[in-house]
Short mmCIF file of C-alpha atoms in Angstrom, two decimals:
data_model
loop_
_atom_site.label_atom_id
_atom_site.label_comp_id
_atom_site.label_asym_id
_atom_site.label_seq_id
_atom_site.Cartn_x
_atom_site.Cartn_y
_atom_site.Cartn_z
CA MET A 1 0.00 0.00 0.00
CA SER A 2 1.68 3.20 -1.11
CA ARG A 3 1.69 6.36 0.92
CA GLY A 4 0.62 8.36 -2.11
CA ARG A 5 -2.42 6.22 -2.91
CA LEU A 6 -3.84 6.37 0.58
CA CYS A 7 -3.51 10.04 1.43
CA THR A 8 -1.34 13.12 1.29
CA ASP A 9 -0.09 15.50 3.94
CA LEU A 10 -2.81 17.71 5.44
CA ALA A 11 -0.40 20.43 6.52
CA PRO A 12 -2.45 22.16 9.22
CA PRO A 13 -0.81 24.71 11.54
CA SER A 14 2.10 23.16 13.41
CA ARG A 15 1.67 22.10 17.03
CA THR A 16 4.12 21.36 19.80
CA SER A 17 4.34 17.66 20.58
CA VAL A 18 3.43 16.66 24.13
CA LEU A 19 3.82 12.90 23.74
CA ASN A 20 6.71 10.81 24.92
CA CYS A 21 7.99 9.02 21.82
CA ALA A 22 9.11 5.94 23.74
CA ALA A 23 7.21 2.95 22.40
CA ILE A 24 5.11 0.81 24.71
CA GLN A 25 5.05 -2.97 24.26
CA PRO A 26 3.43 -3.71 20.86
CA PRO A 27 -0.27 -4.66 21.19
CA TYR A 28 0.12 -7.84 19.14
CA GLN A 29 1.79 -11.22 19.47
CA ALA A 30 3.44 -13.69 17.10
CA GLY A 31 0.91 -15.18 14.70
CA SER A 32 -1.46 -12.23 15.06
CA ARG A 33 -3.72 -11.19 12.15
CA LEU A 34 -3.05 -7.58 13.08
CA LYS A 35 -1.49 -5.71 10.16
CA VAL A 36 1.09 -3.09 11.07
CA ILE A 37 1.46 -0.16 8.66
CA PRO A 38 4.77 1.61 9.35
CA ARG A 39 5.25 5.35 9.44
CA ASP A 40 6.63 5.63 5.91
CA GLN A 41 3.53 4.01 4.37
CA HIS A 42 0.89 6.46 5.61
CA CYS A 43 0.60 10.21 6.02
CA ILE A 44 -0.84 10.65 9.52
CA SER A 45 1.26 12.99 11.61
CA ARG A 46 0.88 13.97 15.25
CA LYS A 47 0.80 17.57 13.99
CA ASN A 48 -2.69 16.82 12.68
CA ILE A 49 -3.98 15.42 15.97
CA SER A 50 -5.72 17.42 18.68
CA ASP A 51 -3.31 18.59 21.37
CA ASN A 52 -5.81 17.44 23.97
CA ALA A 53 -6.01 13.94 22.51
CA LEU A 54 -2.22 13.80 22.61
CA LYS A 55 -2.27 14.90 26.26
CA VAL A 56 -4.73 12.14 27.14
CA MET A 57 -2.67 9.48 25.37
CA SER A 58 0.54 10.81 26.89
CA ARG A 59 -0.74 10.60 30.45
CA LEU A 60 -2.16 7.12 29.94
CA ARG A 61 1.05 5.84 28.37
CA ASN A 62 3.24 7.45 31.03
CA LYS A 63 1.23 5.49 33.60
CA GLY A 64 2.02 2.24 31.78
CA HIS A 65 -1.19 1.90 29.77
CA GLN A 66 -1.64 1.40 26.05
CA ALA A 67 -3.38 4.32 24.34
CA TYR A 68 -4.18 4.80 20.66
CA LEU A 69 -6.10 7.15 18.44
CA VAL A 70 -8.99 5.15 17.03
CA GLY A 71 -12.01 5.25 14.79
CA GLY A 72 -13.26 8.16 12.73
CA ALA A 73 -10.26 10.40 13.41
CA VAL A 74 -7.86 7.87 11.89
CA ARG A 75 -10.23 7.25 9.00
CA ASP A 76 -10.67 10.96 8.29
CA LEU A 77 -6.98 11.81 8.51
CA LEU A 78 -6.27 9.09 5.96
CA ARG A 79 -8.96 10.60 3.72
CA LYS A 80 -7.44 14.09 3.91
CA THR A 81 -10.33 15.54 5.92
CA ASN A 82 -10.22 17.19 9.32
CA PRO A 83 -11.72 14.99 12.04
CA LYS A 84 -14.66 16.35 13.98
CA ASP A 85 -13.76 14.35 17.08
CA PHE A 86 -10.72 12.55 18.43
CA ASP A 87 -11.35 9.27 20.26
CA VAL A 88 -8.84 7.27 22.29
CA ALA A 89 -8.81 3.53 23.03
CA THR A 90 -6.88 2.14 25.98
CA ASP A 91 -6.39 -0.93 28.15
CA ALA A 92 -7.12 1.19 31.25
CA THR A 93 -10.54 0.61 32.82
CA PRO A 94 -13.04 3.51 32.93
CA GLU A 95 -12.34 3.90 36.64
CA ALA A 96 -8.58 4.06 36.04
CA VAL A 97 -9.04 6.67 33.31
CA HIS A 98 -11.34 8.73 35.51
CA ASN A 99 -8.80 8.66 38.34
CA LEU A 100 -6.12 10.05 36.02
CA PHE A 101 -8.19 12.99 34.80
CA ARG A 102 -9.98 15.29 37.21
CA ASN A 103 -11.73 16.89 34.24
CA SER A 104 -13.49 13.64 33.31
CA ARG A 105 -16.66 11.71 33.97
CA ILE A 106 -17.83 8.18 33.27
CA ILE A 107 -21.00 7.98 31.21
CA GLY A 108 -23.22 5.17 29.96
CA ARG A 109 -24.46 1.92 31.45
CA ARG A 110 -24.80 -0.33 28.43
CA PHE A 111 -21.37 0.76 27.18
CA ARG A 112 -19.30 2.67 29.75
CA ILE A 113 -16.93 5.32 28.39
CA VAL A 114 -15.07 8.30 29.81
CA HIS A 115 -15.41 11.88 28.59
CA VAL A 116 -12.34 14.01 29.29
CA ARG A 117 -13.25 17.66 28.86
CA PHE A 118 -10.88 20.43 27.79
CA GLY A 119 -13.06 23.52 27.55
CA PRO A 120 -15.39 22.97 24.58
CA GLU A 121 -13.51 19.88 23.38
CA VAL A 122 -14.35 16.42 24.70
CA ILE A 123 -11.97 13.50 24.19
CA GLU A 124 -13.88 10.22 24.36
CA VAL A 125 -11.87 7.41 25.95
CA THR A 126 -13.01 3.80 25.63
CA THR A 127 -11.56 0.70 27.23
CA PHE A 128 -10.65 -2.16 24.89
CA ARG A 129 -13.70 -4.42 24.64
CA GLY A 130 -13.37 -8.18 24.76
CA HIS A 131 -15.67 -10.95 23.60
CA HIS A 132 -18.86 -10.46 25.58
CA GLY A 133 -19.36 -14.20 25.87
CA ASP A 134 -16.27 -14.30 28.10
CA GLY A 135 -17.93 -12.22 30.81
CA ASP A 136 -20.32 -13.21 33.58
CA SER A 137 -23.78 -12.48 32.18
CA ASP A 138 -25.45 -12.55 35.59
CA SER A 139 -23.17 -10.44 37.76
CA GLN A 140 -20.59 -7.71 37.69
CA ASN A 141 -17.17 -8.34 39.17
CA ASN A 142 -14.91 -5.83 40.86
CA SER A 143 -13.13 -4.93 37.63
CA GLY A 144 -16.42 -3.90 36.03
CA ASN A 145 -16.48 -6.76 33.51
CA HIS A 146 -20.10 -7.38 32.72
CA SER A 147 -22.19 -8.36 29.71
CA ARG A 148 -25.81 -9.28 29.27
CA GLN A 149 -27.93 -10.16 26.24
CA SER A 150 -31.65 -10.47 25.67
CA ASP A 151 -33.18 -13.66 24.29
CA SER A 152 -33.17 -12.08 20.82
CA GLY A 153 -29.41 -11.40 21.00
CA LEU A 154 -29.63 -7.69 21.86
CA LEU A 155 -26.65 -6.58 23.94
CA LEU A 156 -28.08 -5.00 27.09
CA ARG A 157 -24.63 -4.50 28.64
CA ASP A 158 -21.27 -4.66 26.88
CA ASN A 159 -18.58 -3.96 29.43
CA VAL A 160 -16.25 -6.93 29.07
CA TYR A 161 -12.70 -5.67 28.66
CA GLY A 162 -10.00 -7.20 26.49
CA THR A 163 -7.06 -6.50 24.17
CA LEU A 164 -6.63 -4.23 21.16
CA GLU A 165 -7.13 -7.19 18.82
CA GLU A 166 -10.35 -8.17 20.58
CA ASP A 167 -11.48 -4.56 20.61
CA ALA A 168 -11.01 -4.27 16.86
CA VAL A 169 -13.38 -7.12 16.07
CA ARG A 170 -15.96 -5.78 18.56
CA ARG A 171 -16.24 -2.50 16.66
CA ASP A 172 -18.94 -2.06 14.06
CA LEU A 173 -17.37 -1.02 10.73
CA THR A 174 -13.98 -1.96 9.33
CA VAL A 175 -13.16 1.63 8.32
CA ASN A 176 -13.77 2.71 11.92
CA ALA A 177 -11.51 0.04 13.42
CA LEU A 178 -8.10 1.53 12.63
CA TYR A 179 -5.67 2.44 15.43
CA TYR A 180 -2.85 4.97 15.32
CA ASP A 181 0.07 4.51 17.71
CA PRO A 182 1.47 7.95 18.65
CA GLY A 183 4.63 6.37 20.04
CA THR A 184 5.72 4.32 17.02
CA PHE A 185 3.66 6.25 14.43
CA GLU A 186 2.26 2.93 13.16
CA ILE A 187 -1.31 2.10 12.15
CA TYR A 188 -2.82 -1.19 13.33
CA ASP A 189 -5.43 -2.89 11.17
CA GLN A 190 -7.02 -6.14 12.33
CA VAL A 191 -10.05 -6.21 10.01
CA ASP A 192 -8.84 -5.00 6.58
CA GLY A 193 -10.16 -1.51 7.24
CA LEU A 194 -7.49 0.09 5.04
CA ARG A 195 -8.52 -2.11 2.13
CA ASP A 196 -12.16 -1.09 2.52
CA LEU A 197 -11.14 2.55 2.88
CA GLU A 198 -9.29 2.40 -0.42
CA GLN A 199 -12.20 0.58 -2.06
CA ARG A 200 -14.70 3.06 -0.56
CA SER A 201 -16.69 0.25 0.98
CA ILE A 202 -18.77 0.09 4.16
CA ARG A 203 -18.51 -3.36 5.71
CA ILE A 204 -19.74 -4.61 9.05
CA ILE A 205 -17.25 -6.59 11.13
CA GLY A 206 -18.36 -10.20 11.62
CA ASP A 207 -21.66 -11.77 10.62
CA PRO A 208 -23.99 -8.85 9.76
CA ALA A 209 -27.22 -10.41 11.05
CA THR A 210 -25.59 -11.31 14.36
CA ARG A 211 -24.08 -7.85 14.78
CA TYR A 212 -27.43 -6.21 13.95
CA ARG A 213 -29.19 -8.37 16.51
CA GLU A 214 -26.60 -7.35 19.10
CA ASP A 215 -27.26 -3.68 18.36
CA PRO A 216 -29.86 -2.76 15.71
CA VAL A 217 -28.59 0.83 15.64
CA ARG A 218 -25.64 -0.52 13.67
CA MET A 219 -27.93 -0.67 10.63
CA LEU A 220 -28.51 3.08 10.87
CA ARG A 221 -24.79 3.65 11.31
CA VAL A 222 -24.10 1.64 8.15
CA LEU A 223 -26.49 3.83 6.17
CA ARG A 224 -25.26 7.04 7.81
CA PHE A 225 -21.60 6.42 7.03
CA ALA A 226 -22.41 5.29 3.49
CA ALA A 227 -24.23 8.59 3.00
CA LYS A 228 -21.63 10.69 4.79
CA LEU A 229 -18.58 9.20 3.07
CA ASP A 230 -20.31 8.48 -0.25
CA PHE A 231 -19.20 4.85 0.03
CA THR A 232 -20.95 1.74 -1.23
CA ILE A 233 -22.29 -0.85 1.21
CA SER A 234 -20.83 -4.34 0.80
CA SER A 235 -23.33 -6.94 -0.38
CA GLU A 236 -23.15 -9.02 2.82
CA THR A 237 -23.57 -5.95 5.01
CA ALA A 238 -26.56 -4.78 2.98
CA ALA A 239 -28.34 -8.11 2.58
CA ALA A 240 -29.27 -8.50 6.26
CA ILE A 241 -30.62 -4.98 6.76
CA PRO A 242 -34.24 -5.33 5.53
CA GLU A 243 -34.92 -8.49 7.53
CA CYS A 244 -33.37 -7.04 10.70
CA GLY A 245 -35.09 -3.67 10.39
CA PRO A 246 -37.95 -4.50 12.81
CA LEU A 247 -35.34 -4.96 15.56
CA LEU A 248 -35.11 -1.16 15.74
CA GLY A 249 -38.34 -1.38 17.72
CA GLU A 250 -36.30 -2.76 20.64
CA ILE A 251 -34.16 0.39 20.88
CA PRO A 252 -35.11 3.10 23.41
CA ALA A 253 -36.64 6.17 21.79
CA ALA A 254 -33.95 8.47 23.21
CA ARG A 255 -31.18 6.48 21.52
CA LEU A 256 -33.05 6.39 18.21
CA TYR A 257 -33.53 10.14 18.45
CA ASP A 258 -29.77 10.64 18.87
CA GLU A 259 -29.14 8.59 15.75
CA PHE A 260 -31.91 10.47 13.94
CA LEU A 261 -30.07 13.74 14.61
CA LYS A 262 -26.84 12.29 13.23
CA LEU A 263 -28.63 11.08 10.10
CA PHE A 264 -30.37 14.33 9.25
CA LEU A 265 -28.42 17.16 10.87
CA SER A 266 -24.89 16.37 9.73
CA GLY A 267 -25.01 17.72 6.19
CA HIS A 268 -26.08 14.57 4.35
CA ALA A 269 -29.81 14.38 5.10
CA SER A 270 -30.81 13.90 1.47
CA LYS A 271 -28.52 10.91 0.95
CA SER A 272 -29.53 9.47 4.33
CA LEU A 273 -33.19 9.59 3.34
CA ASP A 274 -32.35 7.81 0.08
CA LYS A 275 -30.62 5.05 2.03
CA LEU A 276 -33.51 4.64 4.47
CA VAL A 277 -35.93 4.21 1.57
CA GLU A 278 -33.59 1.95 -0.42
CA TYR A 279 -33.05 -0.45 2.49
CA ASP A 280 -36.63 -0.37 3.80
CA LEU A 281 -35.74 1.18 7.14
CA LEU A 282 -38.00 4.21 6.76
CA GLN A 283 -40.92 1.93 7.59
CA ASP A 284 -39.28 1.03 10.90
CA LEU A 285 -38.64 4.66 11.89
CA PHE A 286 -41.63 6.45 10.35
CA PRO A 287 -44.14 3.77 9.30
CA ASP A 288 -46.95 6.19 8.41
CA THR A 289 -44.62 8.33 6.33
CA ASP A 290 -43.29 5.25 4.57
CA GLU A 291 -46.84 4.25 3.67
CA CYS A 292 -47.46 7.71 2.22
CA VAL A 293 -44.23 7.47 0.19
CA HIS A 294 -45.39 4.21 -1.37
CA ASP A 295 -48.87 5.57 -2.07
CA ASP A 296 -47.73 8.81 -3.68
CA PRO A 297 -44.29 9.31 -5.32
CA ASN A 298 -44.66 13.08 -4.88
CA VAL A 299 -44.32 12.63 -1.13
CA LEU A 300 -40.73 11.47 -1.50
CA VAL A 301 -40.02 14.44 -3.77
CA LEU A 302 -41.32 16.77 -1.05
CA LEU A 303 -39.22 15.09 1.62
CA GLN A 304 -36.13 15.19 -0.57
CA LYS A 305 -36.57 18.91 -1.08
CA ALA A 306 -36.83 19.48 2.67
CA MET A 307 -33.69 17.41 3.30
CA SER A 308 -31.78 19.11 0.50
CA ASN A 309 -32.69 22.53 1.90
CA THR A 310 -31.44 21.41 5.30
CA ASP A 311 -28.13 20.28 3.82
CA GLN A 312 -27.74 23.61 2.01
CA ARG A 313 -28.39 25.57 5.20
CA LEU A 314 -25.65 23.64 6.96
CA VAL A 315 -23.23 24.35 4.11
CA LYS A 316 -23.99 28.06 4.57
CA SER A 317 -23.60 27.76 8.37
CA LYS A 318 -27.24 28.65 8.87
CA PRO A 319 -29.14 27.21 11.85
CA VAL A 320 -31.21 24.05 11.50
CA THR A 321 -33.49 22.43 14.05
CA PRO A 322 -34.68 18.88 14.71
CA ALA A 323 -38.22 20.26 14.82
CA PHE A 324 -38.11 21.13 11.12
CA ILE A 325 -36.91 17.66 10.13
CA LEU A 326 -39.53 15.98 12.31
CA ALA A 327 -42.24 18.24 10.91
CA ALA A 328 -41.18 17.39 7.37
CA MET A 329 -41.13 13.66 8.08
CA LEU A 330 -44.54 13.71 9.76
CA TRP A 331 -46.22 16.16 7.40
CA PRO A 332 -47.37 13.59 4.79
CA GLU A 333 -49.38 11.63 7.36
CA VAL A 334 -50.71 14.79 9.01
CA SER A 335 -51.78 16.07 5.60
CA ARG A 336 -53.49 12.77 4.79
CA LEU A 337 -55.42 12.72 8.06
CA SER A 338 -56.38 16.36 7.61
CA LYS A 339 -57.80 15.60 4.17
CA ILE A 340 -59.81 12.69 5.56
CA ARG A 341 -61.24 14.95 8.23
CA ARG A 342 -62.16 17.65 5.70
CA ASP A 343 -63.81 15.11 3.43
CA ARG A 344 -65.94 13.93 6.33
CA GLY A 345 -67.13 17.46 6.86
#
């Protein structure tokens, strides 16, 4: 894999390094499937990484922990775009991370993470996840290891900790499972994420149907990243979506609302709507609206115009609100019911 094919230097303003360059023990062993991409074969530089993320990794590593930049930040830097967020993965438990940073708090129950706040910037720190089947599904031990699944396979708790290699296969998409080592400047790839990044492909890690049953929101994430990155969805990843769509009914409304905001208020609402219709997930989020779309093609045209206008407002840095998107999505059914009422006199 050539450095030139994958990305080029981003050349943002220079920053002073705060990280000790001494390498920690490599996170892989002999016979590992983990691919190691050396410094001279990629373009990521610590100059392009948030100073605060570097501070977090530096403190963790100086205390003997592993700490790596992970996920969307690595993906975006390789794609020559500026990351919106910088996430860190470590072998330190949430409690250990919290004890190291006074400006932090542990959030989440299903999936416990630590937010380390530096003014307006939040660095999200996650502990390496292990195979949830290795944990005690009925109790929580002193280290916090705990996992629990519903009868349908839905992960109710996923706090079993493991190694970097185990963490990689527990993530959702291959392109989001790349790790950057700020000590050796290497990239670690356990799941062929670099290949999929070059091929502009969205692929779920593991068996798609099983991963969707564990967390149905992954289906929405697949569509969202395909829309955001303008990538294609691999055939295996796509095939299981329509049949697993009804599982979204098991997700709490608050969590679905958060994903709804990411779908429609991140500058790619029009493409996201296309994906929801294409993969039959609109019926699982807005069933009445989906029925109207199938009854009258003009309804989809109206919705597309609303989403396109929202995207354009974001490009122009104009304000947008969830209320407008919700009103647009619900308007077809409201209009239909209003017509029925008028016809009845």
